[in-house]
CSV table of C-alpha atoms and ligand atoms in Angstrom, one decimal:
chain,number,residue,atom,x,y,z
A,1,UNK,CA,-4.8,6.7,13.2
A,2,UNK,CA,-4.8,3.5,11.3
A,3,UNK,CA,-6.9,3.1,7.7
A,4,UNK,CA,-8.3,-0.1,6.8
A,5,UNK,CA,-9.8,-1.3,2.9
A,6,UNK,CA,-10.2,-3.9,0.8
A,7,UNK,CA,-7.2,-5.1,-1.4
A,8,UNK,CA,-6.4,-7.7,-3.8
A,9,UNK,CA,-3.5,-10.0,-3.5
A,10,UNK,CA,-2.4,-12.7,-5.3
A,11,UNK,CA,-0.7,-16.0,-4.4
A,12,UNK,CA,1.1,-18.9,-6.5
A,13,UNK,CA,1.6,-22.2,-4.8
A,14,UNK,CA,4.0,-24.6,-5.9
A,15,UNK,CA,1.6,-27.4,-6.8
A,16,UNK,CA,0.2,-24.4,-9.5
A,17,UNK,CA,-2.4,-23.1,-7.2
A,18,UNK,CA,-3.3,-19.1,-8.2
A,19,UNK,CA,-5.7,-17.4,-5.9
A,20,UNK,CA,-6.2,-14.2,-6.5
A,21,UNK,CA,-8.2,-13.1,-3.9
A,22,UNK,CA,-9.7,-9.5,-1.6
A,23,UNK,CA,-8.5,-9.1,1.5
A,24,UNK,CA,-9.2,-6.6,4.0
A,25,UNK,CA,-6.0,-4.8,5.1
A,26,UNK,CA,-5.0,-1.9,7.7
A,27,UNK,CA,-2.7,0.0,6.2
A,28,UNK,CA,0.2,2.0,7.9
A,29,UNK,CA,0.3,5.6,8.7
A,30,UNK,CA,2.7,7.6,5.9
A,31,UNK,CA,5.7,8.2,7.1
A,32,UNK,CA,8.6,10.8,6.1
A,33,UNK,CA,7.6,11.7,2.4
A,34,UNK,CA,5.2,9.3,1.9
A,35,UNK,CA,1.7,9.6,1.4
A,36,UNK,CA,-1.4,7.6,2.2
A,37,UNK,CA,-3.8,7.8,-1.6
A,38,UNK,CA,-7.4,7.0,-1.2
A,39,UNK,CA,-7.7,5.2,-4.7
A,40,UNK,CA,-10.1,5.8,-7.2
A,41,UNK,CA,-8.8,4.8,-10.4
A,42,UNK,CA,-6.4,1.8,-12.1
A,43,UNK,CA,-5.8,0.6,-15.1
A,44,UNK,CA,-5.5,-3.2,-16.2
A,45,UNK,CA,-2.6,-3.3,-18.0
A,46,UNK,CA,-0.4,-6.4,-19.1
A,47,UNK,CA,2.3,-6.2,-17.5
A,48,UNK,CA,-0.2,-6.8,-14.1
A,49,UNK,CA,-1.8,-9.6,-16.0
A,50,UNK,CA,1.3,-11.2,-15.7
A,51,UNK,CA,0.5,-11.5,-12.0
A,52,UNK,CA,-3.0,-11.7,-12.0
A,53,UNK,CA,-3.7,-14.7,-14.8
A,54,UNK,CA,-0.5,-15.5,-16.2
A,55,UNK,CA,-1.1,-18.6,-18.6
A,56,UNK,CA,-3.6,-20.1,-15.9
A,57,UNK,CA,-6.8,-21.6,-17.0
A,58,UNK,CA,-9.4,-19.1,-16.0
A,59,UNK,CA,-11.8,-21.3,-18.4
A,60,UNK,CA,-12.2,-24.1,-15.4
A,61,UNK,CA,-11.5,-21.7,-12.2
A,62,UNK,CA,-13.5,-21.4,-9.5
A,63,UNK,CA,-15.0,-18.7,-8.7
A,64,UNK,CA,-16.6,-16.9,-5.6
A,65,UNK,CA,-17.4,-13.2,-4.9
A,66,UNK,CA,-14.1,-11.7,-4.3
A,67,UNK,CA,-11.9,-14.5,-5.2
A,68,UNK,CA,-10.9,-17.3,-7.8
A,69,UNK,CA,-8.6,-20.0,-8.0
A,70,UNK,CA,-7.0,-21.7,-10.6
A,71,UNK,CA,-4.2,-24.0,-12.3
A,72,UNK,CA,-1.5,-22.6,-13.7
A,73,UNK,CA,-0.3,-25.0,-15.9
A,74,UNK,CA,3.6,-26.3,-16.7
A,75,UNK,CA,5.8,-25.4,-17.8
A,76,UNK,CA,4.9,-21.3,-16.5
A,77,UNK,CA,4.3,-22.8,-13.0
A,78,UNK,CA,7.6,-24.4,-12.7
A,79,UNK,CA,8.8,-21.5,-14.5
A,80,UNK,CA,7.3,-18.6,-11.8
A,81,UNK,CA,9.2,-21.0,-8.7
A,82,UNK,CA,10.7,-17.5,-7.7
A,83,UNK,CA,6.8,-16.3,-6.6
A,84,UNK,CA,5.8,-19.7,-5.1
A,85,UNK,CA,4.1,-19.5,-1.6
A,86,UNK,CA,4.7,-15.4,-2.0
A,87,UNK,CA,1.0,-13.1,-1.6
A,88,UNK,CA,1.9,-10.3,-3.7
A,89,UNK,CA,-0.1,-7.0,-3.9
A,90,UNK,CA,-0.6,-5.8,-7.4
A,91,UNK,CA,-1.8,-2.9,-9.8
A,92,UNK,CA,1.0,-1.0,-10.8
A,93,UNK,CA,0.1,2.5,-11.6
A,94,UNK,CA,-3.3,4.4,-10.7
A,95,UNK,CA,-4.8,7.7,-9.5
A,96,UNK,CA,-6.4,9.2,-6.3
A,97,UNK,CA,-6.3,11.7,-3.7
A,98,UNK,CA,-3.9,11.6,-1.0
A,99,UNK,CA,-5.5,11.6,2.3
A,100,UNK,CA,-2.9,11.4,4.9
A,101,UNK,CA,0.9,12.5,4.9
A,102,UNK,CA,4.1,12.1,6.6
A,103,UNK,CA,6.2,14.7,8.3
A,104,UNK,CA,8.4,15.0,4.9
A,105,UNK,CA,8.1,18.8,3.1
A,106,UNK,CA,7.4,16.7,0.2
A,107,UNK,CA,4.3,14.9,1.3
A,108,UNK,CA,3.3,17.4,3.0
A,109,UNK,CA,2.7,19.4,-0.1
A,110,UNK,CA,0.4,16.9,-1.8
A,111,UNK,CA,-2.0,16.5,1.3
A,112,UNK,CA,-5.8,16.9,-0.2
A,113,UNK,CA,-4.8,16.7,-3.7
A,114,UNK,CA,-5.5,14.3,-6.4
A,115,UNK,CA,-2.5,12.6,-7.9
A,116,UNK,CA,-1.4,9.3,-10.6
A,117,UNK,CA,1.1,7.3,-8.8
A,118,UNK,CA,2.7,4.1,-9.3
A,119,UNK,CA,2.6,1.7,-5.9
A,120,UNK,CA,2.7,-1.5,-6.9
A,121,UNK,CA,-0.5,-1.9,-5.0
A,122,UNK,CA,-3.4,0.1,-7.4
A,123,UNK,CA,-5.8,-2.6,-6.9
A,124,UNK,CA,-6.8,-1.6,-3.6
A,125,UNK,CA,-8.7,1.0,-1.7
A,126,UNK,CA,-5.8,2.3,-0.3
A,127,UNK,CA,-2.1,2.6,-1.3
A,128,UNK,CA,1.4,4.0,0.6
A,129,UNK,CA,3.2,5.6,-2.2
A,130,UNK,CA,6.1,8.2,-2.8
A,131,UNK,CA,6.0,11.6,-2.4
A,132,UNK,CA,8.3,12.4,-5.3
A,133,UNK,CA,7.1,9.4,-7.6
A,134,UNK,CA,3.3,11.4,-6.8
A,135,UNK,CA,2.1,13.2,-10.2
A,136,UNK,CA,-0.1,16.1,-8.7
A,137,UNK,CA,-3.3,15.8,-11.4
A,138,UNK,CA,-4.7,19.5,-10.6
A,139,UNK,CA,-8.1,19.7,-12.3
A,140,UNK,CA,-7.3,16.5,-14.4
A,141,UNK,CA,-10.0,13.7,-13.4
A,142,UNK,CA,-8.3,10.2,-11.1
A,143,UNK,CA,-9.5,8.5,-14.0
A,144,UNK,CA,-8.4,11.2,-16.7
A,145,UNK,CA,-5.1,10.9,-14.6
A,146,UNK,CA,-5.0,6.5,-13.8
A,147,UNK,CA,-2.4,5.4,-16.9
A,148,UNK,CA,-0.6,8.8,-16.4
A,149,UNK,CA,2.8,6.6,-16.0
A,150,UNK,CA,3.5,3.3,-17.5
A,151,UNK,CA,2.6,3.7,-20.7
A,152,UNK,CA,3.1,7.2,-21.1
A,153,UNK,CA,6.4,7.1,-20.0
A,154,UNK,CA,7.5,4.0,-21.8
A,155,UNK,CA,6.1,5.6,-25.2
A,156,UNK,CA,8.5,9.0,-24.6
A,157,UNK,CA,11.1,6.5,-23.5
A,158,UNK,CA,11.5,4.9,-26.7
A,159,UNK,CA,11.5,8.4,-28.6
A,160,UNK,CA,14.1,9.6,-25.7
A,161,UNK,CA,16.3,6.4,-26.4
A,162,UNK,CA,15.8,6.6,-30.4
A,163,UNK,CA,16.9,10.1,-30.1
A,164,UNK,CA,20.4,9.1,-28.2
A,165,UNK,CA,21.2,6.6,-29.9
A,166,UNK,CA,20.9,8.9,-33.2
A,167,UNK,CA,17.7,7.2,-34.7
A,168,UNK,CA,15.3,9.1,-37.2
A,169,UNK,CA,13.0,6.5,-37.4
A,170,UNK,CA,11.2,3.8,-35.2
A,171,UNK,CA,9.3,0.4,-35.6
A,172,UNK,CA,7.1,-0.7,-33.7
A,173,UNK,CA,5.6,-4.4,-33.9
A,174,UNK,CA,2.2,-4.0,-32.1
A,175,UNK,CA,1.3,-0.2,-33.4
A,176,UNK,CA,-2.7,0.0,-32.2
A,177,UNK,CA,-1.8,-0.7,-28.4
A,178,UNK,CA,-2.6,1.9,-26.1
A,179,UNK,CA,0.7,2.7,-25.7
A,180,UNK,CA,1.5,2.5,-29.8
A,181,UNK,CA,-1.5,4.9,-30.5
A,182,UNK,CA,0.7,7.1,-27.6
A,183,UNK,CA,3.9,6.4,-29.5
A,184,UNK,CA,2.0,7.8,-33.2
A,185,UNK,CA,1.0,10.8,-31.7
A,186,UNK,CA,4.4,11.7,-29.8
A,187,UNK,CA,6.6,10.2,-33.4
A,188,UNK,CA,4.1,12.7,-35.4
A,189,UNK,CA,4.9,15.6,-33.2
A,190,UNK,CA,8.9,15.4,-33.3
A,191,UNK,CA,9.0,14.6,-36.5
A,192,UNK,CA,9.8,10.8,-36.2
A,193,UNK,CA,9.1,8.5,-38.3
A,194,UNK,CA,7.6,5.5,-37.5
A,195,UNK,CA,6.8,2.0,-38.7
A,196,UNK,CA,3.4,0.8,-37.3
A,197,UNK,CA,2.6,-3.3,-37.6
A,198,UNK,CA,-0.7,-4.3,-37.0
A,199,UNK,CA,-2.7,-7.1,-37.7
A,200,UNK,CA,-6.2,-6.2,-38.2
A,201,UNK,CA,-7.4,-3.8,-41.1
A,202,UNK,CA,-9.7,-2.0,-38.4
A,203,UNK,CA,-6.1,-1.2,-36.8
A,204,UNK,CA,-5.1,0.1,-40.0
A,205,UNK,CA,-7.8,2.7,-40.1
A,206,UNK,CA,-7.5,3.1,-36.3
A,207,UNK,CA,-4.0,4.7,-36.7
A,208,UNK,CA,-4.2,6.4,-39.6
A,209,UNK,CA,-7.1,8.4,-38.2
A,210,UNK,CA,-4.5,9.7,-35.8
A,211,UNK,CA,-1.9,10.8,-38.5
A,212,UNK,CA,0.0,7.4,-38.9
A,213,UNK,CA,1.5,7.3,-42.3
A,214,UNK,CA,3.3,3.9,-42.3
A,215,UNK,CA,1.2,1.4,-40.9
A,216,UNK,CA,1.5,-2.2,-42.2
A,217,UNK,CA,-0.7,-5.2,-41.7
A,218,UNK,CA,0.7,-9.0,-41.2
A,219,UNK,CA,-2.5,-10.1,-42.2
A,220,UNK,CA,-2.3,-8.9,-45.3
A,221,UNK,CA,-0.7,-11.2,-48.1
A,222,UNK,CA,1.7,-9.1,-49.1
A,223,UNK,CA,2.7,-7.9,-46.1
A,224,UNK,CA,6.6,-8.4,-46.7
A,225,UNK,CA,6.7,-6.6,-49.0
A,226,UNK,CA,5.1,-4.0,-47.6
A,227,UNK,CA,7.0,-4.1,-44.6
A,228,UNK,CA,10.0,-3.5,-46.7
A,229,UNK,CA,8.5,-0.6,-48.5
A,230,UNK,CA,7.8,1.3,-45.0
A,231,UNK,CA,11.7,0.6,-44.0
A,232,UNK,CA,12.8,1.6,-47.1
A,233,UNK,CA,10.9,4.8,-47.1
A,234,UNK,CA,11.7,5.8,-43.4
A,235,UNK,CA,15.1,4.2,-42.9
A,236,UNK,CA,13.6,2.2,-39.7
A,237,UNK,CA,16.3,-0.1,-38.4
A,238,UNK,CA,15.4,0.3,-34.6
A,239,UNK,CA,12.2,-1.2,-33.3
A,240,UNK,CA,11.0,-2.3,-30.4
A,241,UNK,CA,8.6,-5.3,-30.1
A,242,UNK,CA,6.1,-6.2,-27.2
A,243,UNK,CA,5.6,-9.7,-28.6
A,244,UNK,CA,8.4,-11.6,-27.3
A,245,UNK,CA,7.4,-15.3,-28.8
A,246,UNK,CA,7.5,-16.7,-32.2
A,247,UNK,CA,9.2,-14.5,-35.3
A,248,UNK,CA,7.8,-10.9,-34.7
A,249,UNK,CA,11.7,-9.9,-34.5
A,250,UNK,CA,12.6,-12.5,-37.2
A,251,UNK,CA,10.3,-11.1,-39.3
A,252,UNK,CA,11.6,-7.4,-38.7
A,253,UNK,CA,15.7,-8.3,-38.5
A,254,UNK,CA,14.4,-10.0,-41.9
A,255,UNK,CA,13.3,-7.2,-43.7
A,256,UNK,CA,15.4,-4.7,-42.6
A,257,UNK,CA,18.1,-6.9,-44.0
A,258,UNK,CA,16.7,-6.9,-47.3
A,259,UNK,CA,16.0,-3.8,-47.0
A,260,UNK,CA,19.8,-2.8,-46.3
A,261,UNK,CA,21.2,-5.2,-49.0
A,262,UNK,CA,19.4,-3.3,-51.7
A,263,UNK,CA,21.1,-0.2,-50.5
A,264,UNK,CA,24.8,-2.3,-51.1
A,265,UNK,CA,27.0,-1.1,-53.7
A,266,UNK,CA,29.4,-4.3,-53.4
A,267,UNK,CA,28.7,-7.6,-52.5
A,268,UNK,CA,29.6,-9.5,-49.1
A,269,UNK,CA,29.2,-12.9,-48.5
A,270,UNK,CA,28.6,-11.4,-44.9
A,271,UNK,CA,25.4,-9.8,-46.0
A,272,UNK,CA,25.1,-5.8,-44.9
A,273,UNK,CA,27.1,-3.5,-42.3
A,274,UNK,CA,23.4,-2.1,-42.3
A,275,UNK,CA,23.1,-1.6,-37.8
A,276,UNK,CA,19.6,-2.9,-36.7
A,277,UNK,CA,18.3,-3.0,-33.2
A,278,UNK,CA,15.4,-4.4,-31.9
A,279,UNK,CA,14.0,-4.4,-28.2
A,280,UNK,CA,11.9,-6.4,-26.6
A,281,UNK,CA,9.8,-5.3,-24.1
A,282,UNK,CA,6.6,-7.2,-23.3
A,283,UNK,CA,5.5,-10.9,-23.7
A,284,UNK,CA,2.1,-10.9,-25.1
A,285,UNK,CA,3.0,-14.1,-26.9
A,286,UNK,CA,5.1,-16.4,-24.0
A,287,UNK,CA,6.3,-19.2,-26.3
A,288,UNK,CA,9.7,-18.8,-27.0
A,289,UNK,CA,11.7,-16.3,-29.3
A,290,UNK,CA,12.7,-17.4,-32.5
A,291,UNK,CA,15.7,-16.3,-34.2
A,292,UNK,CA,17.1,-17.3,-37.8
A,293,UNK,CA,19.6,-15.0,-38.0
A,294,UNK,CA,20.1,-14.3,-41.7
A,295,UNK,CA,20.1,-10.6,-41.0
A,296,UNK,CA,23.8,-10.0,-41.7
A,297,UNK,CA,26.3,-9.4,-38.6
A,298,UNK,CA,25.2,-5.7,-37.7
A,299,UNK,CA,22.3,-7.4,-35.1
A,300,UNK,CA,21.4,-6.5,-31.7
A,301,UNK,CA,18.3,-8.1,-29.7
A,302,UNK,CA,18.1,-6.8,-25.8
A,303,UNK,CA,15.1,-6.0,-23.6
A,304,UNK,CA,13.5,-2.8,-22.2
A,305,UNK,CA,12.3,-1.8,-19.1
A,306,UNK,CA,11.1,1.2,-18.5
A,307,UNK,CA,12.1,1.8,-14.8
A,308,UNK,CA,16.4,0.9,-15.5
A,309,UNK,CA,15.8,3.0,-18.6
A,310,UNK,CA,14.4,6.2,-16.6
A,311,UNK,CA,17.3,5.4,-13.5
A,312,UNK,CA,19.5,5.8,-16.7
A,313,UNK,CA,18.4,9.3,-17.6
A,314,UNK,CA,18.1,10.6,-14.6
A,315,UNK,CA,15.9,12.8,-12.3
A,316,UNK,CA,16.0,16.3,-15.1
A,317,UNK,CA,15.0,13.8,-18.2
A,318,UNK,CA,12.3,12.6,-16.4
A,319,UNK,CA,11.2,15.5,-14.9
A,320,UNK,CA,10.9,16.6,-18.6
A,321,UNK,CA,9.3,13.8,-19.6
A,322,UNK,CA,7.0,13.7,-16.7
A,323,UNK,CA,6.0,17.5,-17.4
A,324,UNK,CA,5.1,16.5,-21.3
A,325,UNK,CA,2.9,14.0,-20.0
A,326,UNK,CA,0.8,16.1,-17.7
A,327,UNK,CA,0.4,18.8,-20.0
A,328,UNK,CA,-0.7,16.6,-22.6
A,329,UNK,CA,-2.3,13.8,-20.5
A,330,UNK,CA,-5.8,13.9,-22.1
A,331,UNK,CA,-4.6,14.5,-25.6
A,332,UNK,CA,-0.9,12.5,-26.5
A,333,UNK,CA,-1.3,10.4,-23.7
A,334,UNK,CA,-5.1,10.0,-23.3
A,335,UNK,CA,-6.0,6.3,-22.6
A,336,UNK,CA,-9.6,4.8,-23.1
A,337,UNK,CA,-11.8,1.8,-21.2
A,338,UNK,CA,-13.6,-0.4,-22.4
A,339,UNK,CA,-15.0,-1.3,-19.0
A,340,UNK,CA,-14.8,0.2,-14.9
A,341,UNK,CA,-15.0,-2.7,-12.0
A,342,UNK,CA,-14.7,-2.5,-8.5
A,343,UNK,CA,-12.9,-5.1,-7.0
A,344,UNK,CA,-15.4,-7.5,-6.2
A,345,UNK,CA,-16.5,-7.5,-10.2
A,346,UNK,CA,-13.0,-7.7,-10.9
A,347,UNK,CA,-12.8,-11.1,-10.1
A,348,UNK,CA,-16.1,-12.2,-12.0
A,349,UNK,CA,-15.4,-14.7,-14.5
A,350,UNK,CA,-16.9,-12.4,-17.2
A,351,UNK,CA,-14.5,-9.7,-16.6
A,352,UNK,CA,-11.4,-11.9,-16.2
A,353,UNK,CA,-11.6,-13.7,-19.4
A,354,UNK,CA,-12.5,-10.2,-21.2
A,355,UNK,CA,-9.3,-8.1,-19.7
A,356,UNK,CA,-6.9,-11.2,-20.0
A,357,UNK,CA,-7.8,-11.3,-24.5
A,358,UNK,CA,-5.8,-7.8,-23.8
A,359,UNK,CA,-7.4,-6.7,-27.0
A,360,UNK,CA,-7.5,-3.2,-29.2
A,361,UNK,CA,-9.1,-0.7,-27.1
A,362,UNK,CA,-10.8,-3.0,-24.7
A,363,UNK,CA,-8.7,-1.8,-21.3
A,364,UNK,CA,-10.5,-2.0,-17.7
A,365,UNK,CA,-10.2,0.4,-15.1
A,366,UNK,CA,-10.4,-0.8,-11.6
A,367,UNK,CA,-12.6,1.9,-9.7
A,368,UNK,CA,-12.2,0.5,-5.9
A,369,UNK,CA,-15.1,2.7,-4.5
A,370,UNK,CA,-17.4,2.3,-7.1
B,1,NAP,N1,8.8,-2.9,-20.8
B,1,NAP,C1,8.1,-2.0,-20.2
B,1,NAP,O1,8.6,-1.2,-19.4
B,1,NAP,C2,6.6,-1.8,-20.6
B,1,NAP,C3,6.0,-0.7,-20.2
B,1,NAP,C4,4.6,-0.5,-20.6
B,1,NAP,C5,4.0,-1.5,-21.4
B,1,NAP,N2,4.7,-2.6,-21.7
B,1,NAP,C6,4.1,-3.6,-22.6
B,1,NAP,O2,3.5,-2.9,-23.7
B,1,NAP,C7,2.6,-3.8,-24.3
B,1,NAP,C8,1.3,-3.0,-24.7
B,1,NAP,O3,0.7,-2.5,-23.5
B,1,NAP,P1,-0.7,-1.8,-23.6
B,1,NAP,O4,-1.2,-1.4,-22.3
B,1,NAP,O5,-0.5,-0.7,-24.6
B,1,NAP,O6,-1.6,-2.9,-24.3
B,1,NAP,P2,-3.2,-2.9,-24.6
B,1,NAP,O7,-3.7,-1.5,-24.9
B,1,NAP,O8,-3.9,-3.7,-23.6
B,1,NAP,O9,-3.2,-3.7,-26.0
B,1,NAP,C9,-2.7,-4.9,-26.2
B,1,NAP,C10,-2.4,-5.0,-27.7
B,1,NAP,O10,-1.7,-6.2,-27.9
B,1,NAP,C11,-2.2,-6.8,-29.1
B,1,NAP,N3,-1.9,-8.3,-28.9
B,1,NAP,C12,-2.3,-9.0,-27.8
B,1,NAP,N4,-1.7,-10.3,-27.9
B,1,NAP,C13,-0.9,-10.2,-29.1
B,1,NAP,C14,-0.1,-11.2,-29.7
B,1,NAP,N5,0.0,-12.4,-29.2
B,1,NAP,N6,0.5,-10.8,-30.9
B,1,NAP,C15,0.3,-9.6,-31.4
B,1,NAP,N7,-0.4,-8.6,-30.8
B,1,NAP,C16,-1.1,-9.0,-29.6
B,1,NAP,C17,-3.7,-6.5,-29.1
B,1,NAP,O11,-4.1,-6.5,-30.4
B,1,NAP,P3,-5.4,-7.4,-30.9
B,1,NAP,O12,-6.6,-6.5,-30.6
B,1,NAP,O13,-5.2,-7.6,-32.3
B,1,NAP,O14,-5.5,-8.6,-30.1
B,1,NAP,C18,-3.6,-5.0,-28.6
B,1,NAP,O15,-3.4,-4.1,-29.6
B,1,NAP,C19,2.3,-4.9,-23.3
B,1,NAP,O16,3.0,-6.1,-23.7
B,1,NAP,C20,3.0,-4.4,-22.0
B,1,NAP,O17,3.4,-5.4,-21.1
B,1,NAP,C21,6.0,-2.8,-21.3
């Protein structure tokens, strides 16, 4: 029995050429513990717009029902040459009910239920995905259910890491994102304190109606200051930032600095022995990082991914974590639309300029039967 649907690919040439385009595709029977998910439900996040829009100018694109094509300029074309000429699937989480199974116990198991799972292919009608990657929703909506993973997980991950590597305190540089209002509400309930920048005072508000008490704004003229207040009070000298570009870690190495140097009972031409760690882990700004390190020697700048950092755990850590999301998964980990497309409306001018601002509260959800 062989399924066909609608999904969206997308291609970079190397004279800058995006198409992002609907395709119709039959898609292979399930085999061993995989199962075949009729998909009903996924998220736009970032880390898909990377593939979707990139820096391209969607401004002057064409566009036609169920595809667009546009330029992606230099240097990010010559800069993606490891993708030119490839068609790659994309979405990378969502929810739905699994249709069709292979012979595997595992799979088996799920047939006729509706699960959140994480194929790399969301944006489409149907997906092959893994039995044991499969979340089984139980009376939790596909669209309840549709960000059960990425964000979820990656906002227990940095509470997990924090935790082994002996941290009381977190900062964290874009606080009112989707997945910072899920790391306030999991830092409030084990008793973690946290370090929330924003830059709008409606984000302010935002996070302090769900129990933020440190929430500083970079709009704000004396937000340095401020900044150094928070640390102070919390003893934050572990962040992580999903900013990349510009100084959002220079800014935080900065202050923690300061921070630390009033805390020194002797001076060192060497500034503090103060530790201070900062991760990167998204580019929502993709001009380059800028360091001026005047942070003292105790430094450390690395990125974070959330699948090496779950392969580090291993399988009983994120079984744990897994279980703390689904039994909290419209509460901790509830996520919010702005907007639900098909694929065909997807692709509308209108909607792509809207989902690429990636602003506060303004997610889509893909709903590929709508
Ligand atoms: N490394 C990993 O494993 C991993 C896993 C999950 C997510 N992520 C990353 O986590 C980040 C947040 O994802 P999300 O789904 O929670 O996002 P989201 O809900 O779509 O929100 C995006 C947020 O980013 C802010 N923003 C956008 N551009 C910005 C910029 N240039 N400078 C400062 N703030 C900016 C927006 O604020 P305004 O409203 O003020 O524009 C908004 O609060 C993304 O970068 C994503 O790639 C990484």
């Amino acid at each position: 029995m062989s399924t066909t649907g609608k999904q969206l690919f997308t291609t970079l040439e190397s004279n800058g050429t995006l198409t992002v385009a609907i395709e119709d595709v039959t898609f292979p029977d399930p085999v061993g513990n995989q199962v075949l998910v009729k998909m009903e439900a996924a998220p736009i996040n970032p880390s898909d717009l990377a593939i979707l829009t990139g820096a391209a100018d969607l401004e002057n694109a064409e566009y036609s029902p169920g595809k667009y094509v546009a330029t992606m300029p230099e240097p990010f074309n010559a800069g993606s040459k490891a993708r030119h000429g490839l068609k790659l699937p994309a979405g990378n989480e969502g929810a739905g009910t699994v249709v069709a199974t292979g012979e595997g116990d595992k799979a088996k198991a799920l047939m006729g239920q509706r699960v959140a799972c994480v194929p790399g292919n969301a944006f489409s009608q149907y997906c092959i995905a893994d039995a044991g990657m499969c979340l089984p929703l139980g009376d939790y909506s596909s669209e309840e259910g549709a960000s059960g993973f990425v964000n979820p997980m990656t906002a227990l991950g940095f509470a997990e890491n924090a935790k082994m590597d002996g941290q009381d305190a977190i900062l964290h540089t874009v606080g009112a994102s989707n997945l910072g209002q899920m790391l306030t509400r999991i830092c409030k309930e084990d008793g973690i304190g946290l370090v929330n920048i924003v830059r709008k005072e409606q984000q302010v508000e935002l996070l302090k109606g769900i129990g933020a008490s440190h929430v500083v704004n970079s709009s704000d003229e004396d937000f340095t200051k401020n900044l150094r207040a928070a640390i102070d009070e919390t003893d934050a000298f572990y962040g992580f930032d999903p900013i990349g570009g510009g100084k959002s870690v220079d800014r935080v190495f900065k202050a923690m600095e300061q921070v630390a140097v009033t805390k020194m009972t002797e001076y060192s031409r060497y500034g503090s022995t103060q530790q201070k760690r900062m991760f990167i882990y998204g580019r929502l700004d993709v001009s380059p990082t800028v360091l001026s390190p005047s942070y003292g020697f105790g430094w450390t700048l690395s990125g974070w991914l959330l699948f090496p950092f779950l392969q580090s755990v291993g399988m009983e850590t994120m079984g744990r974590m897994r279980k703390r999301v689904l039994d909290n998964l419209t509460t901790t980990f509830a996520s919010h639309y702005k907007k639900r497309v098909d694929l065909e409306e997807m692709l509308t001018k209108d909607a792509v300029m809207d989902y690429r601002a990636m602003k506060t509260g303004e997610k889509y959800l893909v709903t590929p039967w709508k």
